[in-house]
Coordinates of C-alpha atoms and ligand atoms in Angstrom, one line a residue:
M12 CA 12.0 65.7 45.7
R13 CA 14.1 69.0 45.2
R14 CA 18.2 68.4 46.3
E15 CA 19.7 71.7 46.5
E16 CA 23.4 69.6 47.9
L17 CA 25.7 67.6 47.6
Y18 CA 27.2 64.5 49.7
I19 CA 30.4 65.3 49.7
G20 CA 32.4 63.9 53.0
G21 CA 29.8 62.5 55.4
E22 CA 27.8 65.5 54.8
W23 CA 25.3 67.8 52.9
V24 CA 27.0 70.6 50.9
R25 CA 26.1 73.5 49.1
P26 CA 27.5 73.3 45.6
H27 CA 30.5 75.0 44.3
G28 CA 28.7 74.6 40.5
E29 CA 25.7 76.9 40.0
G30 CA 21.8 75.8 38.7
E31 CA 20.4 73.0 38.8
I32 CA 19.8 70.2 36.6
Q33 CA 15.1 69.8 36.5
V34 CA 14.3 65.9 36.9
I35 CA 10.5 64.9 34.4
N36 CA 8.4 63.0 34.3
P37 CA 8.1 61.6 31.0
T38 CA 4.1 59.5 32.2
T39 CA 3.2 63.4 32.4
E40 CA 5.7 65.3 31.5
E41 CA 6.1 67.6 35.0
I42 CA 9.3 68.0 37.1
I43 CA 9.1 66.5 40.3
G44 CA 12.3 67.0 41.6
S45 CA 15.5 68.7 40.6
V46 CA 18.7 68.3 41.6
P47 CA 22.7 70.8 41.7
V48 CA 25.5 71.0 39.0
G49 CA 28.7 70.4 40.5
N50 CA 31.3 71.7 38.9
S51 CA 35.2 71.4 39.1
D52 CA 35.8 72.7 42.6
D53 CA 32.4 69.8 44.0
I54 CA 35.0 67.0 42.1
N55 CA 38.5 68.0 43.5
H56 CA 36.1 68.1 46.9
A57 CA 35.0 65.2 46.4
V58 CA 37.8 63.3 45.5
S59 CA 39.7 64.8 48.4
K60 CA 37.2 64.0 50.9
A61 CA 38.0 60.5 49.3
R62 CA 41.7 60.5 48.9
S63 CA 42.0 60.9 53.3
A64 CA 39.5 58.5 53.5
F65 CA 41.2 55.4 52.1
E66 CA 43.5 55.2 54.0
S67 CA 41.3 54.0 57.1
W68 CA 38.5 52.5 54.7
S69 CA 40.9 50.1 53.1
M70 CA 42.2 48.8 56.4
S71 CA 38.9 48.0 57.8
P72 CA 38.2 45.0 58.7
I73 CA 36.0 42.7 56.9
E74 CA 33.3 41.6 59.4
D75 CA 32.6 45.8 58.9
R76 CA 32.4 46.1 55.8
I77 CA 30.0 42.4 55.8
K78 CA 28.4 44.2 58.1
I79 CA 28.2 48.1 56.4
L80 CA 26.7 45.8 52.9
N81 CA 23.8 44.0 54.6
D82 CA 23.1 47.2 56.3
L83 CA 22.6 48.6 52.7
S84 CA 20.6 45.4 51.3
T85 CA 18.1 45.7 54.3
A86 CA 17.6 49.1 53.8
L87 CA 17.2 49.3 50.3
K88 CA 14.1 45.9 51.4
E89 CA 12.8 48.1 54.2
L90 CA 12.3 51.8 51.7
T91 CA 11.6 49.0 48.3
E92 CA 8.4 51.6 47.8
E93 CA 9.7 55.3 48.1
L94 CA 12.7 53.8 45.7
A95 CA 10.0 52.3 42.6
Q96 CA 8.2 54.8 43.3
T97 CA 11.2 57.5 42.3
I98 CA 12.6 55.6 39.4
T99 CA 9.0 54.7 38.0
A100 CA 8.2 58.2 38.6
E101 CA 11.9 59.0 36.8
V102 CA 12.0 56.4 34.2
G103 CA 8.6 55.5 33.1
T104 CA 8.9 51.9 34.8
P105 CA 6.4 49.7 35.4
I106 CA 5.8 49.9 39.1
G107 CA 6.2 45.8 39.6
Y108 CA 9.7 46.0 37.7
S109 CA 10.5 48.9 39.5
R110 CA 10.4 47.0 42.6
M111 CA 11.5 43.8 41.6
A112 CA 14.2 44.7 39.1
M113 CA 15.6 47.8 40.6
V114 CA 15.4 48.5 44.0
G115 CA 15.0 43.9 44.4
T116 CA 18.3 43.2 42.4
P117 CA 20.2 46.2 44.3
R118 CA 19.3 44.7 47.3
V119 CA 20.5 40.6 46.6
V120 CA 23.5 42.5 45.1
S121 CA 24.8 44.5 47.9
R122 CA 23.9 41.0 50.0
S123 CA 25.7 38.5 47.7
Y124 CA 29.1 41.1 48.0
A125 CA 28.1 40.1 52.4
K126 CA 28.7 37.2 52.1
M127 CA 31.5 36.4 49.3
L128 CA 33.5 38.4 51.3
E129 CA 32.7 35.7 54.3
G130 CA 34.6 33.3 52.4
F131 CA 37.4 35.6 49.6
E132 CA 41.0 34.4 49.6
W133 CA 42.4 37.9 49.5
E134 CA 46.2 36.6 49.7
H135 CA 48.0 32.8 48.6
E136 CA 51.2 31.4 47.8
I137 CA 52.9 31.0 44.2
R138 CA 56.7 29.1 45.5
N139 CA 58.7 32.1 47.0
S140 CA 55.8 34.7 46.4
L141 CA 52.8 35.7 48.6
I142 CA 50.0 37.1 46.3
V143 CA 47.7 39.8 47.4
K144 CA 44.7 42.1 46.7
E145 CA 44.7 45.1 47.6
P146 CA 41.4 48.2 46.9
I147 CA 43.0 50.0 43.7
G148 CA 42.4 53.1 45.6
V149 CA 39.5 55.8 44.4
C150 CA 36.9 55.1 41.8
A151 CA 34.9 56.7 40.0
F152 CA 31.4 56.1 39.0
I153 CA 29.4 57.6 36.5
T154 CA 26.3 55.8 35.9
P155 CA 22.7 56.2 33.0
W156 CA 19.1 56.2 33.6
N157 CA 18.1 52.7 32.2
F158 CA 18.8 50.7 35.3
P159 CA 20.0 53.7 37.3
L160 CA 20.1 52.0 41.0
H161 CA 21.4 48.7 39.6
Q162 CA 24.0 50.2 37.6
I163 CA 25.1 52.3 40.7
I164 CA 25.0 49.4 43.3
G165 CA 26.6 46.9 40.2
K166 CA 30.2 49.3 41.5
V167 CA 29.2 50.7 45.3
A168 CA 28.7 47.5 46.4
P169 CA 31.9 45.8 44.9
A170 CA 34.1 49.0 46.2
I171 CA 32.5 48.7 49.8
A172 CA 33.8 45.5 49.8
A173 CA 37.0 46.5 48.3
G174 CA 37.7 48.3 51.0
C175 CA 37.7 51.5 47.4
T176 CA 36.5 54.9 48.1
M177 CA 34.3 56.6 45.9
V178 CA 32.9 59.5 43.4
L179 CA 29.2 58.8 41.8
K180 CA 28.0 60.8 39.4
P181 CA 24.5 59.2 38.1
S182 CA 22.4 60.4 35.2
K183 CA 21.0 64.0 35.1
E184 CA 17.8 61.9 33.8
A185 CA 17.4 59.2 36.5
P186 CA 19.5 61.2 39.6
L187 CA 17.0 61.4 42.6
N188 CA 17.5 58.1 43.4
A189 CA 21.1 58.4 44.3
F190 CA 20.2 61.2 46.7
L191 CA 17.8 58.4 48.2
L192 CA 20.8 56.2 48.5
A193 CA 23.0 58.7 49.8
D194 CA 20.8 58.6 52.6
I195 CA 20.9 55.0 53.2
L196 CA 24.3 55.0 53.2
H197 CA 25.1 57.9 55.7
D198 CA 22.1 56.5 57.6
I199 CA 23.5 53.0 58.3
G200 CA 26.7 55.0 59.3
L201 CA 28.8 54.3 56.0
P202 CA 32.8 56.3 57.6
P203 CA 32.4 59.4 56.1
G204 CA 33.9 59.7 52.3
V205 CA 33.4 56.6 51.7
F206 CA 30.9 57.7 49.3
N207 CA 30.1 60.8 47.8
L208 CA 27.7 61.8 45.5
V209 CA 28.5 64.8 42.5
S210 CA 25.8 65.5 40.5
G211 CA 25.7 67.5 37.3
H212 CA 27.2 67.4 33.0
G213 CA 27.8 64.4 31.5
S214 CA 30.2 66.3 29.3
E215 CA 31.9 68.8 32.5
V216 CA 31.5 66.2 35.5
G217 CA 31.9 63.3 33.7
E218 CA 35.1 64.5 32.3
I219 CA 37.4 65.5 34.9
L220 CA 36.4 62.7 36.6
S221 CA 38.0 60.5 34.6
S222 CA 40.7 62.6 33.9
H223 CA 41.8 63.3 37.0
P224 CA 45.0 63.1 38.5
D225 CA 43.7 61.4 41.4
I226 CA 41.6 59.3 40.0
D227 CA 42.8 54.8 40.1
M228 CA 39.7 54.2 38.6
V229 CA 36.8 55.1 36.2
S230 CA 34.0 52.5 36.2
F231 CA 31.2 53.7 33.0
T232 CA 27.9 52.3 31.9
G233 CA 26.3 54.0 29.4
S234 CA 26.8 54.6 25.9
T235 CA 29.8 53.7 23.6
S236 CA 29.5 57.2 21.9
A237 CA 30.3 58.5 25.8
G238 CA 32.2 55.0 27.2
V239 CA 34.9 57.0 24.1
R240 CA 35.4 59.9 25.8
V241 CA 35.6 58.5 29.4
S242 CA 38.5 56.1 27.9
Q243 CA 40.3 59.1 26.4
A244 CA 39.9 61.3 28.9
A245 CA 41.3 58.9 31.4
A246 CA 44.0 57.7 29.0
S247 CA 46.9 60.2 29.8
T248 CA 46.6 59.4 33.6
V249 CA 46.9 55.7 32.9
K250 CA 43.9 54.7 35.3
R251 CA 42.1 51.7 34.7
V252 CA 39.1 52.7 32.9
T253 CA 35.7 50.1 33.0
L254 CA 33.1 50.4 30.1
E255 CA 29.8 48.7 30.5
L256 CA 27.9 50.3 27.2
G257 CA 25.7 49.5 24.1
G258 CA 24.3 46.4 22.6
K259 CA 22.3 45.5 19.8
S260 CA 21.8 41.2 21.0
A261 CA 20.3 38.0 19.0
N262 CA 17.9 36.2 20.4
V263 CA 18.4 32.5 17.3
I264 CA 15.2 29.8 17.2
L265 CA 17.1 26.8 16.7
D266 CA 14.7 24.7 14.4
D267 CA 14.7 21.7 16.8
A268 CA 13.3 24.8 19.7
D269 CA 10.1 24.9 21.5
V270 CA 9.2 27.5 18.4
I271 CA 6.2 28.9 20.3
R272 CA 7.9 28.6 24.2
A273 CA 10.5 30.4 22.0
A274 CA 8.3 32.7 19.9
K275 CA 6.8 33.4 22.5
S276 CA 9.3 34.9 25.1
A277 CA 10.8 36.8 22.8
I278 CA 9.4 39.8 23.0
G279 CA 9.2 40.4 27.2
A280 CA 13.6 39.2 26.5
C281 CA 13.3 42.8 23.6
Y282 CA 10.9 45.0 25.7
Q283 CA 11.8 44.7 29.3
N284 CA 11.8 48.1 30.8
S285 CA 10.1 49.7 27.8
G286 CA 12.7 47.8 26.0
Q287 CA 15.7 51.0 27.3
T288 CA 17.8 47.5 28.3
C289 CA 21.5 47.8 27.6
S290 CA 20.5 43.7 27.0
A291 CA 17.8 42.6 25.5
L292 CA 17.2 40.5 22.9
T293 CA 16.5 42.8 20.0
R294 CA 17.5 40.8 17.6
L295 CA 15.4 37.9 17.0
I296 CA 16.4 35.5 14.3
I297 CA 14.2 32.5 12.8
P298 CA 14.3 29.3 10.8
K299 CA 12.6 30.0 7.9
D300 CA 11.0 27.2 8.1
H301 CA 8.9 28.4 10.9
E302 CA 8.5 31.9 9.2
D303 CA 4.7 32.2 9.4
E304 CA 4.1 30.8 12.8
I305 CA 6.6 33.3 14.8
I306 CA 5.9 36.4 13.1
E307 CA 2.5 35.2 13.8
I308 CA 2.9 35.0 17.9
V309 CA 4.7 37.6 17.3
S310 CA 2.5 40.2 15.7
S311 CA -0.8 39.0 17.7
R312 CA 1.9 39.7 21.2
V313 CA 3.2 43.1 20.7
N314 CA -0.4 44.4 19.6
G315 CA -1.6 43.1 23.5
Y316 CA 1.5 44.9 24.9
T317 CA -0.3 48.0 25.4
P318 CA 1.4 50.7 27.0
G319 CA 0.6 52.8 29.9
D320 CA 0.5 54.2 33.0
P321 CA 3.1 52.3 34.7
L322 CA 1.2 52.8 38.3
N323 CA -1.1 51.2 36.9
E324 CA 0.5 47.4 38.2
N325 CA -1.2 45.8 35.0
T326 CA 1.2 48.3 32.5
R327 CA 3.8 46.0 30.7
C328 CA 4.9 49.1 29.2
G329 CA 5.5 53.0 30.0
P330 CA 7.4 55.7 28.2
M331 CA 10.7 56.3 27.0
V332 CA 12.5 58.2 29.7
S333 CA 12.9 61.7 27.6
E334 CA 11.6 63.8 24.7
K335 CA 14.7 63.0 23.1
Q336 CA 14.6 59.5 23.6
Q337 CA 11.5 59.3 22.0
Q338 CA 12.4 61.0 18.5
S339 CA 14.6 59.4 18.6
V340 CA 12.9 55.6 18.8
L341 CA 10.5 57.5 16.6
S342 CA 13.1 57.8 13.9
Y343 CA 14.5 54.4 13.8
I344 CA 10.9 53.5 13.5
T345 CA 10.2 55.7 10.2
S346 CA 14.0 54.0 8.8
G347 CA 12.8 51.1 9.1
I348 CA 9.9 52.1 6.9
D349 CA 11.6 53.7 4.9
E350 CA 14.2 50.9 4.2
G351 CA 11.7 48.2 3.6
A352 CA 11.5 46.2 6.4
K353 CA 7.9 44.9 7.1
L354 CA 5.8 46.4 10.2
I355 CA 4.2 43.8 11.9
A356 CA 2.5 45.0 14.8
G357 CA 3.3 48.8 16.4
G358 CA 4.9 51.8 14.3
E359 CA 4.6 55.5 13.6
G360 CA 3.3 58.2 16.2
M361 CA 1.9 58.0 19.9
P362 CA -0.2 55.0 20.9
E363 CA -3.9 55.6 20.6
E364 CA -4.3 55.0 24.6
C365 CA -2.1 57.6 25.2
D366 CA -2.3 61.9 25.6
K367 CA 0.5 62.7 26.3
G368 CA 4.0 61.3 27.9
F369 CA 7.2 60.7 25.7
F370 CA 5.2 57.3 24.6
V371 CA 6.2 55.3 21.7
R372 CA 3.7 52.6 20.3
P373 CA 5.7 48.7 20.7
T374 CA 6.6 48.1 17.2
A375 CA 8.2 44.7 15.2
F376 CA 9.4 44.5 11.8
S377 CA 9.9 41.2 9.7
N378 CA 12.1 40.5 7.1
V379 CA 14.9 42.9 8.2
T380 CA 18.3 42.5 6.1
P381 CA 21.8 43.7 8.0
E382 CA 22.3 46.4 6.2
M383 CA 19.5 48.3 7.8
K384 CA 19.7 50.3 10.2
I385 CA 16.6 49.2 12.9
W386 CA 19.5 46.3 12.1
K387 CA 22.8 47.3 13.3
E388 CA 22.1 50.5 15.5
E389 CA 20.6 50.5 19.3
I390 CA 17.4 52.1 19.0
F391 CA 17.0 51.4 22.8
G392 CA 12.7 51.2 23.2
P393 CA 10.7 48.4 22.0
V394 CA 11.3 47.4 18.8
L395 CA 12.2 44.0 18.0
V396 CA 13.7 43.3 14.0
I397 CA 13.4 39.6 13.3
T398 CA 15.0 38.0 10.2
T399 CA 15.2 34.4 8.9
Y400 CA 18.3 32.0 8.5
D401 CA 18.4 28.3 6.3
T402 CA 21.4 27.2 8.0
E403 CA 22.7 26.7 11.4
E404 CA 25.7 28.7 10.0
E405 CA 24.4 31.3 9.0
A406 CA 22.0 31.7 11.7
L407 CA 25.0 32.3 13.6
E408 CA 26.6 34.7 11.0
L409 CA 23.5 36.6 11.4
A410 CA 23.6 36.7 15.6
N411 CA 27.7 37.7 15.2
D412 CA 27.2 40.4 13.1
S413 CA 26.9 43.2 15.1
I414 CA 29.8 46.2 16.8
Y415 CA 28.4 45.0 20.4
G416 CA 28.4 41.8 21.9
L417 CA 26.8 42.3 25.0
S418 CA 23.6 39.8 25.6
G419 CA 22.2 36.7 23.1
G420 CA 19.3 34.3 23.8
V421 CA 19.2 30.6 21.8
W422 CA 16.7 28.4 21.3
G423 CA 16.7 24.8 21.0
T424 CA 17.5 20.8 22.6
N425 CA 20.2 21.6 25.2
E426 CA 23.0 20.5 23.7
R427 CA 23.1 22.2 20.3
A428 CA 21.7 25.3 22.2
I429 CA 24.4 25.3 24.7
Q430 CA 27.4 24.5 21.6
F431 CA 25.2 27.2 19.9
A432 CA 25.9 30.2 22.8
K433 CA 29.6 28.8 23.5
K434 CA 30.0 30.5 19.4
M435 CA 28.3 33.2 20.0
R436 CA 30.4 37.0 20.5
T437 CA 29.1 38.1 23.3
G438 CA 29.4 38.2 27.2
Q439 CA 26.3 36.3 27.9
V440 CA 23.7 33.3 26.7
S441 CA 20.3 33.0 27.7
V442 CA 19.8 29.2 26.9
N443 CA 16.2 28.8 26.6
G444 CA 14.8 31.5 28.7
G445 CA 17.6 30.9 30.8
Q446 CA 17.4 34.3 33.8
F447 CA 19.7 36.4 34.9
N448 CA 21.8 35.6 37.6
V449 CA 23.2 38.1 40.2
S450 CA 26.3 36.6 40.6
A451 CA 27.4 35.8 37.5
P452 CA 29.8 38.3 36.1
F453 CA 28.1 40.6 33.2
G454 CA 29.9 42.5 30.6
G455 CA 30.2 43.1 27.0
Y456 CA 32.8 41.8 23.8
K457 CA 32.8 44.1 21.2
Q458 CA 32.0 48.0 21.2
S459 CA 29.8 46.5 24.4
G460 CA 32.9 47.3 26.4
N461 CA 35.2 46.0 28.5
G462 CA 35.8 44.5 32.3
R463 CA 32.2 42.4 34.3
E464 CA 30.4 43.6 37.2
L465 CA 28.9 41.7 39.4
G466 CA 29.5 38.3 40.9
I467 CA 33.5 37.5 42.0
D468 CA 34.7 39.2 38.5
G469 CA 32.4 42.3 40.1
L470 CA 35.3 42.0 42.7
Q471 CA 38.0 41.9 41.4
E472 CA 37.7 44.5 39.1
F473 CA 38.5 46.6 42.5
L474 CA 41.6 44.6 43.3
E475 CA 45.4 45.4 43.2
I476 CA 47.6 42.5 42.9
K477 CA 50.6 43.0 44.6
A478 CA 53.2 39.9 44.4
I479 CA 55.8 40.7 47.7
Q480 CA 58.8 37.9 46.9
R481 CA 60.7 36.1 49.4
P482 CA 64.6 34.2 48.9
I483 CA 63.8 31.1 48.3
E484 CA 65.6 29.3 51.7
Ligands
NAD17 P1 24.7 58.5 28.4 O1 26.6 57.4 27.7 O2 24.5 59.2 28.0 O3 25.3 58.9 29.8 C1 26.0 57.7 31.5 C2 26.7 58.7 31.7 O4 27.3 59.3 31.2 C3 25.7 59.5 32.3 O5 26.2 59.4 34.1 C4 26.3 60.9 31.9 O6 26.6 62.5 32.1 C5 27.4 60.5 31.5 N1 28.0 61.5 30.5 C6 28.5 62.3 29.2 N2 28.5 62.4 28.8 C7 29.9 61.8 29.2 C8 30.6 62.0 29.4 N3 31.6 62.5 27.2 N4 32.3 62.1 29.3 C9 32.4 61.4 31.0 N5 30.4 60.9 31.3 C10 29.5 61.3 30.6 O7 24.6 56.7 28.1 P2 22.3 56.8 28.9 O8 21.5 57.5 27.9 O9 22.2 57.7 29.8 O10 22.6 55.3 29.2 C11 22.4 54.4 28.0 C12 23.0 54.5 26.5 O11 23.7 52.7 28.4 C13 23.1 52.6 26.1 O12 23.5 52.8 25.6 C14 22.7 51.4 27.1 O13 22.9 50.4 26.0 C15 23.6 52.0 27.8 N6 24.2 50.9 29.2 C16 24.7 50.1 29.4 C17 24.5 49.0 30.4 C18 25.7 48.0 30.3 O14 25.8 46.9 31.4 N7 26.6 47.4 29.8 C19 23.8 49.2 31.1 C20 22.5 50.3 30.9 C21 22.3 50.4 29.8

């Protein structure tokens, strides 16, 4: 899929920037498409179109926005196969998971905002004041590759609902789905200028968007280091910045848990999307008394988690998104071995089953200690690290021993597990395998970011609040 134009002001236009970004299929290592490299002229063009469109879109009838969001959801459903195949080709996600999570979740999220608008309270009174919620303005979205469409829709849908206009810069690893989304938004009749797409390099396009004086808000999802750069670039214009960043989330099995069920579930919780998930539960914290039993389950299950062609319906672990990502994950595996952690599954090198592609072996380490790099840093691949504890206090201390605080898990009898979850310094916690909820706020504590996406909290991020005072009679 070769795309040579940017979507600005409701039409496909030639870019001012030069060159192209090639998209590589991480399974076959073949080039499967390309997108243009936008520059500052393209951004200025897109921002001015978004600014012009803001006046009317911000005042648009709520019914129009509901219709767009419902039509978007319907179109995503109709195009599920094309979108899922595209994302599997770009990212390497197993195809079944692509259909369900990469396309299915955005479809449900779009619909959820349409539904939310039906009953949303835009105004309320406090004594002599009328409190009014208004769209914040022109937004910039900078998104990563790992759940590419989901992360885009997590911003685009609430922004449309709020009455904002926007400029999106997708990741360079997986930009093709964003071009398909632009086609969809065009076809369903989103007014020109409400949504604009400028592809390009993060260090250029991302930084220019973040510092742009005519952008009111930047919503960023990606690594903590790039999030810091975005905040710095945005600071001089005092725009609102929301950040969805990295994670190193803990999964704690309490000693009264259904240990077998918890241990089995720990694998999927870590390895979903081949371990390239910001909220993956990558640190497994287990009671010393159950160590042998849990490690036995984990190692035998990980060895059954065979990597392979993501287009094969039975594959559960695809490749890493790029050679760079593959090398990074492999270097963490080497570091775990060098630092003395015990390898209980997987290890260095390519999986035996694969002769090409950016694959790594699904891996698990036990005897991991808090000083080790594999305990502290986000690996972003299928690598589970395990440590033991003696007391519940120690388990909590280990769980909170991270610069991140995005997600978490806890297993135990219900009330005890909920109490434990409340003490975890993290934005969401799954208790006894509790499922992801698209209407619940998603976001991080500590260096996992600020702000929330999804649900009503995700909509509030795109709103300004005005107090209109009336004279007291
Ligand atoms: P990344 O930070 O390399 O890139 C993310 C986006 O930022 C890309 O579009 C990139 O081009 C852009 N970018 C890079 N440098 C920039 C700069 N200096 N200024 C502005 N933009 C810049 O991250 P990635 O490798 O694409 O994604 C993986 C990371 O994203 C992981 O750390 C993961 O945990 C995180 N992530 C977080 C969430 C969440 O919701 N918290 C969700 C998904 C991914």
